[in-house]
CSV table of C-alpha atoms in Angstrom, one decimal:
chain,number,residue,atom,x,y,z
N,1406,MET,CA,79.5,3.5,59.0
N,1407,ALA,CA,77.1,5.2,56.7
N,1408,VAL,CA,79.5,8.0,55.8
N,1409,ASN,CA,82.1,5.7,54.4
N,1410,ASP,CA,79.7,3.7,52.4
N,1411,SER,CA,77.9,6.4,50.7
N,1412,GLY,CA,79.2,7.2,47.3
N,1413,ARG,CA,82.8,6.1,47.7
N,1414,GLY,CA,84.8,7.3,44.7
N,1415,ALA,CA,81.7,8.9,43.0
N,1416,GLY,CA,79.7,12.0,43.7
N,1417,LEU,CA,82.5,13.9,45.3
N,1418,GLY,CA,82.2,16.8,42.9
N,1419,TYR,CA,81.6,19.5,45.6
N,1420,ALA,CA,84.5,18.2,47.7
N,1421,TRP,CA,87.0,18.2,44.9
N,1422,SER,CA,85.8,21.6,43.6
N,1423,TYR,CA,86.2,23.1,47.1
N,1424,LEU,CA,89.7,21.6,47.5
N,1425,ALA,CA,90.7,22.9,44.1
N,1426,VAL,CA,89.5,26.4,44.8
N,1427,THR,CA,91.2,26.4,48.2
N,1428,ALA,CA,94.5,25.1,46.5
N,1429,LEU,CA,94.2,27.8,44.0
N,1430,LEU,CA,93.8,30.5,46.6
N,1431,MET,CA,96.8,29.1,48.5
N,1432,VAL,CA,98.8,29.2,45.3
N,1433,VAL,CA,97.8,32.9,44.7
N,1434,LEU,CA,98.8,33.7,48.3
N,1435,GLY,CA,102.2,31.9,47.8
N,1436,LEU,CA,102.6,34.0,44.6
N,1437,LEU,CA,102.0,37.2,46.4
N,1438,ALA,CA,104.5,36.2,49.1
N,1439,LEU,CA,106.9,35.7,46.1
N,1440,HIS,CA,106.0,39.0,44.7
N,1441,ALA,CA,106.7,40.7,48.0
N,1442,ARG,CA,110.1,39.0,48.0
N,1443,VAL,CA,110.9,40.1,44.5
N,1444,ARG,CA,109.7,43.7,45.2
N,1445,GLN,CA,111.8,43.9,48.4
N,1446,ARG,CA,114.9,43.0,46.4
N,1447,ALA,CA,114.0,45.3,43.5
N,1448,ASP,CA,113.2,48.3,45.8
N,1449,ARG,CA,116.4,47.8,47.8
N,1450,GLU,CA,118.5,50.2,45.7
N,1451,SER,CA,115.8,53.0,45.6
N,1452,LEU,CA,115.4,52.7,49.4
N,1453,ALA,CA,119.0,53.0,49.8
N,1454,ARG,CA,119.1,56.1,47.6
N,1455,SER,CA,116.3,57.7,49.7
N,1456,ALA,CA,118.1,56.9,52.9
N,1457,GLY,CA,121.2,58.5,51.4
N,1458,LEU,CA,119.1,61.6,50.7
N,1459,VAL,CA,117.9,61.6,54.3
N,1460,ARG,CA,121.5,61.5,55.4
N,1461,ARG,CA,122.7,64.2,53.0
N,1462,LEU,CA,119.8,66.7,53.8
N,1463,GLY,CA,119.7,65.8,57.5
N,1464,LEU,CA,116.0,65.0,57.4
N,1465,THR,CA,114.3,63.7,60.4
N,1466,ASP,CA,110.7,62.9,59.3
N,1467,LEU,CA,108.7,61.3,56.6
N,1468,CYS,CA,106.7,63.5,54.3
N,1469,LEU,CA,103.3,61.8,55.0
N,1470,TYR,CA,100.9,64.5,56.4
N,1471,THR,CA,101.7,68.1,55.3
N,1472,GLU,CA,98.6,69.7,56.8
N,1473,ALA,CA,100.2,70.9,60.1
N,1474,ARG,CA,103.6,71.3,61.7
N,1475,HIS,CA,103.3,68.6,64.1
N,1476,THR,CA,101.9,66.1,61.6
N,1477,ARG,CA,104.6,66.9,59.1
N,1478,HIS,CA,107.4,66.7,61.6
N,1479,PRO,CA,106.0,64.7,64.6
N,1480,ALA,CA,109.5,63.9,65.8
N,1481,MET,CA,110.4,67.6,66.0
N,1482,ALA,CA,107.0,68.9,67.2
N,1483,ASP,CA,106.5,71.4,70.1
N,1484,LEU,CA,105.8,70.0,73.5
N,1485,HIS,CA,102.2,70.8,73.6
N,1486,THR,CA,101.3,71.5,70.0
N,1487,PRO,CA,98.4,69.1,69.6
N,1488,PHE,CA,97.0,70.3,72.9
N,1489,GLN,CA,97.9,73.9,72.9
N,1490,ASP,CA,94.3,75.2,73.4
N,1491,GLY,CA,93.9,73.3,76.6
N,1492,PRO,CA,95.1,70.0,78.2
N,1493,LEU,CA,91.9,68.2,77.4
N,1494,SER,CA,91.3,69.6,73.9
N,1495,LEU,CA,92.0,67.3,71.0
N,1496,ASP,CA,93.7,68.3,67.8
N,1497,HIS,CA,91.7,70.0,65.1
N,1498,PHE,CA,93.3,68.2,62.2
N,1499,PRO,CA,91.8,64.9,61.0
N,1500,THR,CA,95.3,63.3,60.8
N,1501,GLY,CA,96.3,64.7,64.2
N,1502,SER,CA,93.6,62.6,65.7
N,1503,LEU,CA,95.4,59.6,64.4
N,1504,VAL,CA,98.9,60.7,65.3
N,1505,SER,CA,99.9,59.9,68.9
N,1506,LEU,CA,102.1,62.3,70.9
N,1507,PRO,CA,105.8,61.1,70.4
N,1508,ALA,CA,107.1,59.2,73.3
N,1509,THR,CA,110.2,61.4,73.4
N,1510,LEU,CA,108.0,64.5,74.1
N,1511,THR,CA,106.1,63.0,77.1
N,1512,ARG,CA,109.2,61.4,78.5
N,1513,ASN,CA,111.2,64.7,78.4
N,1514,HIS,CA,108.2,66.5,79.7
N,1515,GLU,CA,107.9,64.1,82.6
N,1516,THR,CA,111.5,64.5,83.8
N,1517,ARG,CA,111.3,68.2,83.9
N,1518,PRO,CA,110.3,70.0,87.1
K,687,MET,CA,94.9,5.5,54.5
K,688,LYS,CA,92.5,5.5,51.4
K,689,HIS,CA,89.7,4.6,53.8
K,690,ALA,CA,90.4,7.5,56.0
K,691,LEU,CA,90.7,9.9,53.0
K,692,ASP,CA,87.4,8.7,51.6
K,693,ARG,CA,85.7,9.3,55.0
K,694,TYR,CA,87.0,12.9,55.0
K,695,LEU,CA,86.1,13.5,51.4
K,696,ASN,CA,82.5,12.1,51.9
K,697,ILE,CA,82.1,14.3,55.0
K,698,LEU,CA,83.4,17.4,53.0
K,699,GLN,CA,81.1,16.5,50.1
K,700,TYR,CA,78.1,16.4,52.6
K,701,THR,CA,79.3,19.6,54.2
K,702,ILE,CA,79.4,21.7,51.0
K,703,ALA,CA,76.0,20.2,50.0
K,704,ALA,CA,74.5,21.2,53.4
K,705,LEU,CA,76.1,24.7,53.1
K,706,LEU,CA,74.6,25.2,49.6
K,707,ARG,CA,71.1,24.2,50.9
K,708,ARG,CA,71.3,27.3,53.0
K,709,ARG,CA,73.2,29.3,50.4
K,710,GLY,CA,71.8,32.8,51.1
K,711,LYS,CA,72.7,32.7,54.7
K,712,ASN,CA,76.0,31.3,54.3
K,713,PHE,CA,77.0,33.3,51.3
K,714,SER,CA,76.2,36.5,53.3
K,715,LEU,CA,78.3,35.2,56.1
K,716,LEU,CA,81.2,34.5,53.6
K,717,VAL,CA,81.0,38.0,52.2
K,718,ILE,CA,81.0,39.7,55.6
K,719,PHE,CA,83.8,37.6,57.1
K,720,THR,CA,85.8,38.2,53.9
K,721,PHE,CA,85.3,42.0,54.1
K,722,LEU,CA,86.2,42.0,57.7
K,723,ILE,CA,89.5,40.1,57.1
K,724,PHE,CA,90.2,42.3,54.1
K,725,VAL,CA,89.9,45.6,56.2
K,726,LEU,CA,92.0,44.2,59.1
K,727,ALA,CA,94.6,42.7,56.8
K,728,SER,CA,94.8,46.0,54.8
K,729,VAL,CA,95.5,47.9,58.1
K,730,MET,CA,98.0,45.4,59.1
K,731,PHE,CA,99.9,45.3,55.7
K,732,PHE,CA,99.8,49.1,55.3
K,733,THR,CA,101.1,50.0,58.8
K,734,THR,CA,103.7,47.2,58.9
K,735,ALA,CA,105.1,48.3,55.4
K,736,LEU,CA,105.2,51.9,56.4
K,737,LYS,CA,106.9,51.2,59.7
K,738,ARG,CA,109.5,49.1,58.0
K,739,GLU,CA,110.1,51.8,55.4
K,740,ALA,CA,110.3,54.5,58.0
K,741,ALA,CA,112.9,52.4,59.9
K,742,LEU,CA,115.0,51.9,56.8
K,743,LEU,CA,114.7,55.6,55.6
K,744,LEU,CA,115.4,57.2,59.0
K,745,GLU,CA,118.5,55.2,59.7
K,746,GLY,CA,120.1,58.1,57.9
K,747,ALA,CA,118.7,60.8,60.1
K,748,PRO,CA,121.0,62.8,62.4
K,749,ASP,CA,122.2,61.0,65.5
K,750,LEU,CA,120.9,63.7,67.7
K,751,VAL,CA,118.9,66.9,67.0
K,752,VAL,CA,119.2,69.6,69.7
K,753,GLN,CA,116.5,72.2,69.9
K,754,LYS,CA,116.3,75.3,72.0
K,755,MET,CA,113.1,75.7,74.0
K,756,MET,CA,111.7,79.0,75.1
K,757,ALA,CA,108.4,79.2,77.0
K,758,GLY,CA,107.7,75.5,76.2
K,759,ARG,CA,108.2,76.2,72.5
K,760,HIS,CA,110.9,75.4,69.8
K,761,ASP,CA,113.0,78.5,69.3
K,762,PRO,CA,116.0,79.4,67.1
K,763,ILE,CA,119.2,78.1,68.6
K,764,PRO,CA,122.3,80.4,68.9
K,765,LEU,CA,125.4,79.0,67.1
K,766,THR,CA,127.4,79.4,70.3
K,767,TYR,CA,125.5,76.4,71.6
K,768,ALA,CA,127.2,74.4,68.7
K,769,THR,CA,130.6,75.3,70.1
K,770,ARG,CA,129.7,74.1,73.5
K,771,ILE,CA,128.3,70.8,72.3
K,772,GLU,CA,131.3,70.2,70.1
K,773,ALA,CA,133.4,70.3,73.3
K,774,ILE,CA,131.6,67.4,74.7
K,775,ARG,CA,133.6,64.1,74.4
K,776,GLY,CA,132.3,61.6,71.9
K,777,VAL,CA,130.8,64.4,69.6
K,778,THR,CA,132.4,64.3,66.2
K,779,GLU,CA,130.4,67.0,64.4
K,780,VAL,CA,127.7,69.6,65.0
K,781,ARG,CA,126.0,71.1,61.9
K,782,PRO,CA,123.4,73.9,62.2
K,783,ARG,CA,120.2,73.0,60.4
K,784,LEU,CA,118.0,75.6,58.8
K,785,TRP,CA,114.6,74.6,57.9
K,786,GLY,CA,111.0,76.0,58.2
K,787,TYR,CA,107.5,75.9,56.8
K,788,TYR,CA,106.1,78.0,54.0
K,789,TYR,CA,102.4,78.3,53.3
K,790,GLU,CA,101.7,78.8,49.6
K,791,PRO,CA,98.2,80.4,49.4
K,792,VAL,CA,97.8,79.6,45.6
K,793,ALA,CA,98.2,75.9,46.0
K,794,ARG,CA,97.0,76.1,49.6
K,795,ALA,CA,99.9,73.8,50.5
K,796,ASN,CA,102.5,73.7,53.2
K,797,TYR,CA,106.1,73.3,52.0
K,798,THR,CA,109.1,72.5,54.0
K,799,LEU,CA,112.0,74.9,53.1
K,800,MET,CA,115.4,73.9,54.1
K,801,VAL,CA,119.1,74.3,53.5
K,802,PRO,CA,120.7,70.9,53.0
K,803,LEU,CA,123.6,69.9,55.3
K,804,ALA,CA,125.8,69.2,52.2
K,805,ALA,CA,125.9,70.5,48.6
K,806,PRO,CA,123.3,73.3,48.7
K,807,PRO,CA,122.0,74.8,45.5
K,808,PRO,CA,123.5,78.1,44.3
K,809,ALA,CA,121.9,81.4,45.4
K,810,GLY,CA,118.7,82.1,43.6
K,811,GLU,CA,118.0,78.6,42.7
K,812,VAL,CA,116.0,75.8,44.4
K,813,SER,CA,115.7,72.0,44.2
K,814,ILE,CA,112.1,70.9,44.7
K,815,GLY,CA,110.2,67.8,45.5
K,816,ARG,CA,107.7,66.2,43.1
K,817,GLY,CA,104.7,67.3,45.3
K,818,VAL,CA,105.7,71.0,45.1
K,819,ALA,CA,106.2,70.6,41.3
K,820,ARG,CA,102.7,69.1,41.0
K,821,SER,CA,101.0,71.6,43.2
K,822,LEU,CA,102.5,74.7,41.4
K,823,HIS,CA,102.8,73.0,37.9
K,824,LEU,CA,106.6,73.6,37.9
K,825,ALA,CA,109.3,72.0,35.7
K,826,VAL,CA,113.2,72.5,35.8
K,827,GLY,CA,114.0,76.0,34.6
K,828,ASP,CA,110.7,77.5,35.7
K,829,LEU,CA,110.5,80.3,38.3
K,830,VAL,CA,108.9,79.9,41.6
K,831,MET,CA,107.9,83.0,43.5
K,832,LEU,CA,108.1,83.0,47.3
K,833,HIS,CA,107.1,85.8,49.6
K,834,ASP,CA,109.8,87.0,52.0
K,835,TYR,CA,109.1,88.2,55.6
K,836,ARG,CA,108.4,91.8,54.4
K,837,GLY,CA,105.8,90.6,51.9
K,838,GLY,CA,108.0,91.1,48.9
K,839,ILE,CA,108.2,88.5,46.1
K,840,VAL,CA,111.5,86.7,45.6
K,841,PRO,CA,112.0,84.6,42.4
K,842,PHE,CA,113.9,81.3,42.5
K,843,GLU,CA,114.7,79.2,39.5
K,844,VAL,CA,114.0,75.5,39.7
K,845,ARG,CA,117.4,73.8,39.4
K,846,SER,CA,116.3,70.2,39.8
K,847,LEU,CA,113.5,67.9,41.0
K,848,PHE,CA,113.9,65.1,43.4
K,849,ALA,CA,113.7,61.5,42.1
K,850,ALA,CA,110.1,60.2,42.1
K,851,ASP,CA,111.0,57.2,44.2
K,852,SER,CA,112.0,59.4,47.1
K,853,GLU,CA,108.7,61.1,47.5
K,854,LEU,CA,108.1,59.6,50.9
K,855,VAL,CA,110.9,61.9,52.2
K,856,SER,CA,111.1,64.7,49.7
K,857,SER,CA,107.7,65.4,48.3
K,858,ASP,CA,107.2,68.9,50.0
K,859,LEU,CA,110.9,70.0,50.1
K,860,LEU,CA,112.2,73.2,48.6
K,861,LEU,CA,116.0,73.2,49.1
K,862,MET,CA,117.8,76.6,48.9
K,863,ALA,CA,121.1,78.3,49.7
K,864,GLU,CA,121.7,79.5,53.2
K,865,PRO,CA,121.8,83.3,52.4
K,866,ASP,CA,118.5,82.9,50.5
K,867,PHE,CA,116.9,81.1,53.5
K,868,ARG,CA,118.1,83.7,56.0
K,869,ALA,CA,117.1,86.6,53.8
K,870,LEU,CA,113.6,85.0,53.1
K,871,PHE,CA,112.7,84.5,56.8
K,872,ASN,CA,115.0,87.2,58.4
K,873,VAL,CA,116.8,84.5,60.3
K,874,PRO,CA,119.9,86.3,62.0
K,875,ALA,CA,123.3,84.9,61.1
K,876,ALA,CA,124.1,84.0,64.7
K,877,VAL,CA,121.3,81.4,65.0
K,878,ALA,CA,120.0,78.2,63.4
K,879,ILE,CA,116.7,76.4,63.7
K,880,ASP,CA,118.3,73.4,65.5
K,881,LEU,CA,121.6,71.5,65.5
K,882,ALA,CA,122.3,68.1,64.1
K,883,VAL,CA,124.9,66.4,66.2
K,884,SER,CA,127.0,63.3,65.0
K,885,VAL,CA,128.4,60.9,67.8
K,886,SER,CA,131.3,58.6,67.0
K,887,ASN,CA,130.0,55.7,69.0
K,888,PRO,CA,126.2,55.0,68.8
K,889,ARG,CA,126.3,53.4,72.2
K,890,GLU,CA,127.2,56.7,73.7
K,891,LEU,CA,124.2,58.5,72.3
K,892,PRO,CA,122.2,58.5,75.6
K,893,THR,CA,125.2,59.7,77.6
K,894,VAL,CA,126.0,62.5,75.2
K,895,ALA,CA,122.4,63.5,75.2
K,896,ALA,CA,122.4,63.6,78.9
K,897,LYS,CA,125.6,65.7,78.9
K,898,ILE,CA,124.0,68.2,76.5
K,899,THR,CA,120.9,68.5,78.6
K,900,ALA,CA,123.0,69.0,81.7
K,901,ALA,CA,125.2,71.7,80.0
K,902,LEU,CA,122.4,73.4,78.1
K,903,PRO,CA,119.2,73.0,80.4
K,904,ASP,CA,117.0,75.1,77.9
K,905,THR,CA,117.5,72.6,75.1
K,906,ARG,CA,115.6,69.4,74.2
K,907,VAL,CA,117.7,66.6,72.7
K,908,ILE,CA,116.0,64.2,70.3
K,909,VAL,CA,117.9,60.9,69.7
K,910,ARG,CA,117.5,59.1,66.4
K,911,ASP,CA,115.9,56.1,68.2
K,912,ASP,CA,113.2,58.5,69.4
K,913,MET,CA,112.4,59.6,65.9
K,914,LEU,CA,112.2,55.9,64.9
K,915,ARG,CA,110.1,55.1,67.9
K,916,THR,CA,107.9,58.1,67.1
K,917,TYR,CA,107.0,56.5,63.7
K,918,ALA,CA,106.5,53.0,65.2
K,919,ALA,CA,104.2,54.6,67.8
K,920,ILE,CA,102.3,56.6,65.1
K,921,PHE,CA,101.7,53.6,62.9
K,922,ASP,CA,100.7,51.3,65.9
K,923,TRP,CA,98.4,54.1,67.0
K,924,ARG,CA,97.0,54.5,63.5
K,925,ALA,CA,96.4,50.8,63.1
K,926,GLY,CA,94.9,50.8,66.7
K,927,MET,CA,92.6,53.7,65.8
K,928,MET,CA,91.3,52.0,62.6
K,929,ILE,CA,90.6,48.9,64.6
K,930,VAL,CA,88.8,50.9,67.3
K,931,ILE,CA,86.8,52.6,64.5
K,932,LEU,CA,86.1,49.1,63.1
K,933,PHE,CA,85.3,47.7,66.5
K,934,ALA,CA,81.5,48.2,66.0
K,935,ALA,CA,81.7,46.2,62.7
K,936,ILE,CA,83.8,43.5,64.3
K,937,LEU,CA,81.4,43.3,67.3
K,938,SER,CA,78.4,43.0,64.9
K,939,PHE,CA,80.2,40.2,63.1
K,940,VAL,CA,81.2,38.5,66.3
K,941,ILE,CA,77.5,38.5,67.4
K,942,PHE,CA,76.3,37.3,63.9
K,943,ALA,CA,78.9,34.6,63.7
K,944,TRP,CA,78.4,33.5,67.4
K,945,ASP,CA,74.7,33.3,66.8
K,946,LYS,CA,75.2,31.4,63.5
K,947,ALA,CA,77.8,29.1,64.9
K,948,THR,CA,76.3,28.4,68.4
K,949,GLY,CA,72.6,28.7,67.9
K,950,LEU,CA,71.7,25.5,65.8
K,951,SER,CA,68.4,26.0,64.1
K,952,ALA,CA,65.6,23.5,64.6
K,953,GLU,CA,66.3,22.3,61.0
K,954,GLU,CA,69.9,21.7,61.8
K,955,ARG,CA,69.1,19.9,65.1
K,956,LYS,CA,66.6,17.6,63.1
K,957,GLU,CA,69.3,17.0,60.5
K,958,ILE,CA,71.8,16.0,63.2
K,959,GLY,CA,69.2,13.6,64.7
K,960,ILE,CA,68.5,12.0,61.4
K,961,LEU,CA,72.3,11.6,60.8
K,962,ARG,CA,72.6,9.9,64.2
K,963,ALA,CA,69.6,7.7,63.5
K,964,VAL,CA,71.2,6.5,60.1
K,965,GLY,CA,74.4,5.5,61.8
K,966,TRP,CA,76.7,8.6,62.0
K,967,ASP,CA,78.6,8.7,65.2
K,968,THR,CA,79.3,11.7,67.4
K,969,ALA,CA,82.8,12.2,65.9
K,970,ASP,CA,81.5,12.3,62.5
K,971,ILE,CA,78.9,15.0,63.3
K,972,ILE,CA,81.5,17.1,65.1
K,973,LEU,CA,83.8,16.7,62.1
K,974,LEU,CA,80.9,17.8,59.8
K,975,LYS,CA,80.4,21.0,61.9
K,976,VAL,CA,84.1,21.7,62.0
K,977,TRP,CA,84.3,21.3,58.2
K,978,GLU,CA,81.3,23.7,57.9
K,979,GLY,CA,83.1,26.4,59.9
K,980,ALA,CA,86.4,25.6,58.2
K,981,VAL,CA,85.0,26.0,54.7
K,982,ILE,CA,83.6,29.4,55.4
K,983,ALA,CA,86.4,30.7,57.7
K,984,LEU,CA,89.3,29.5,55.6
K,985,THR,CA,87.8,30.7,52.3
K,986,SER,CA,87.1,34.1,53.8
K,987,PHE,CA,90.6,34.3,55.3
K,988,LEU,CA,92.4,33.5,52.0
K,989,LEU,CA,90.2,35.7,50.0
K,990,GLY,CA,90.4,38.6,52.5
K,991,VAL,CA,94.2,38.5,52.7
K,992,ILE,CA,94.6,38.2,48.9
K,993,LEU,CA,92.2,41.3,48.3
K,994,ALA,CA,94.0,43.3,51.1
K,995,TYR,CA,97.4,42.7,49.5
K,996,GLY,CA,96.1,43.9,46.1
K,997,HIS,CA,94.4,46.9,47.8
K,998,VAL,CA,97.6,48.0,49.6
K,999,PHE,CA,100.4,47.1,47.3
K,1000,PHE,CA,98.8,47.3,43.8
K,1001,LEU,CA,95.9,49.8,44.2
K,1002,GLY,CA,97.8,52.1,46.7
K,1003,THR,CA,95.3,51.8,49.6
K,1004,THR,CA,92.6,53.7,47.9
K,1005,ILE,CA,90.0,53.0,50.6
K,1006,PHE,CA,92.2,54.6,53.3
K,1007,GLU,CA,93.3,57.5,51.2
K,1008,GLN,CA,91.1,60.1,52.5
K,1009,ALA,CA,91.8,59.3,56.1
K,1010,LEU,CA,95.5,59.5,55.3
K,1011,LYS,CA,95.4,62.8,53.5
K,1012,GLY,CA,93.4,64.6,56.1
K,1013,TRP,CA,93.2,68.2,55.1
K,1014,SER,CA,96.5,68.4,53.4
K,1015,THR,CA,96.5,69.4,49.6
K,1016,LEU,CA,100.0,68.1,49.1
K,1017,TYR,CA,100.3,64.4,49.4
K,1018,PRO,CA,103.3,62.3,48.4
K,1019,ARG,CA,102.8,59.7,45.7
K,1020,PHE,CA,104.7,56.6,46.9
K,1021,ARG,CA,104.5,52.9,46.4
K,1022,LEU,CA,105.2,50.9,49.5
K,1023,THR,CA,107.5,47.9,49.3
K,1024,PRO,CA,105.4,44.9,50.3
K,1025,PHE,CA,106.2,43.1,53.4
K,1026,ILE,CA,104.2,40.1,54.6
K,1027,GLY,CA,105.4,38.7,57.9
K,1028,GLY,CA,104.3,35.1,58.6
K,1029,GLY,CA,103.7,36.1,62.1
K,1030,GLN,CA,101.1,38.7,61.0
K,1031,LEU,CA,99.2,36.2,59.0
K,1032,VAL,CA,99.3,33.8,62.0
K,1033,VAL,CA,97.9,36.5,64.4
K,1034,LEU,CA,95.2,37.4,61.9
K,1035,PHE,CA,94.3,33.7,61.5
K,1036,MET,CA,94.2,33.1,65.3
K,1037,LEU,CA,92.1,36.2,65.8
K,1038,THR,CA,89.5,35.5,63.1
K,1039,VAL,CA,89.3,31.9,62.0
K,1040,ALA,CA,90.2,30.1,65.2
K,1041,PRO,CA,87.5,31.6,67.4
K,1042,TYR,CA,84.9,30.8,64.7
K,1043,LEU,CA,86.0,27.3,64.5
K,1044,ALA,CA,86.0,26.9,68.2
K,1045,ALA,CA,82.5,28.4,68.4
K,1046,THR,CA,81.1,25.8,66.0
K,1047,VAL,CA,82.4,22.7,67.9
K,1048,VAL,CA,80.6,23.0,71.3
K,1049,PRO,CA,77.0,23.3,70.1
K,1050,ALA,CA,77.6,20.5,67.5
K,1051,TRP,CA,79.0,18.3,70.2
K,1052,ARG,CA,75.9,19.1,72.4
K,1053,ALA,CA,73.5,18.3,69.7
K,1054,ALA,CA,75.4,15.2,68.6
K,1055,THR,CA,75.4,13.7,72.1
K,1056,THR,CA,71.6,14.0,72.6
K,1057,ASP,CA,69.2,11.1,72.0
K,1058,PRO,CA,68.3,11.2,68.2
K,1059,GLU,CA,64.7,10.2,68.9
K,1060,SER,CA,64.1,13.1,71.2
K,1061,VAL,CA,65.7,15.5,68.7
K,1062,MET,CA,63.4,14.3,65.9
K,1063,ARG,CA,60.3,14.3,68.1
K,1064,ASN,CA,61.0,17.9,69.1
């Protein structure tokens, strides 16, 4: 078996270097997983504070896209807002094209005569 | 044991040397593969973290929101509706919500004006989000001028700013007292924008919602679960759209990788023939090809995932920033809490690394089982 006999114990520089680099990358990935765990624990308090604010103010949506009503409050949007110019017309706003129509709207719409 | 380890190490040594002989081609493959995994993992990390954060934050949202509909559009709701809803069994509280939008032409930004359900600011004062403060260069004690429905200017003193870590929910908010809100927008005292309903037993929410719809057919009831599902759907859709946009790139890579993995070059065939001639058996050659694929795919996977984590959770998703902002001038500054699900990484691994490895084995097995003499002659 030629593979076993060639350079046993010597000339394995590439192999060991590759294994070392892979091990290093795995260690970095493990450290990132640890970082995620630490941040989750550290952010718990501020998330609870924000959830308390949502409760106190009676908020319904995240402040992510402020450019249009239905992107600022997608959960509260009008029934046909993104398609108000026609049933086949898509939204004019860039983020609107990435925000789907909330399930609640289509469901309520379908149940109505 | 040592014998087996030596065998694997020798094959790995040979594999790396073979990859380095065609370093230009293999390095470009490594870079493209890494970039592809980086983008896919970034989308995955970003949307998962946002979905999780939305679920945690919106747990505090009202149990039910009741909107009045007129001609298919959201309309102010009479407060008499609140009395009728309060009479439904299981409803513990109905609170009128006053909120709306205000376009500020100077900053060219949309703000959300609202009266908080509890502890509103005194008349003539407002509490504002950090995004509003940034866009109008305001600090506590400054005056903010708002136009009322008649076009007159109404000054409000900034009473406080929301905490920076709550920007994901408060960035564009301007909180004010109820009389100020009604005077600013000419909202009659007998109506609210919508109603926030609290229900004692969460399991009764669908029943209460059905009773409200039956009693008040011109209303739309939005259950908190619907709000949460809306966000889950938005981020799934967003991730899906990103992947659709990337589809051309993914397809190009698949063709490139398939060609590289399946179409052995004449040089590679000759190399396999020589290896067979000098005593390598079929299993060794297949192992060699699997190693070749694994070295490129595993390295790309690890590098791509690590870079994606840094991009999303250390650099704030700078590459996706423009797509997220759209046309809005007011954008919240928020730091996502990282969340890596083992399942996510397994899915990404199975979608990227596994097919590549599978594609390398079949042609290698075919070449390895052919007669070495005929391979070398050709």
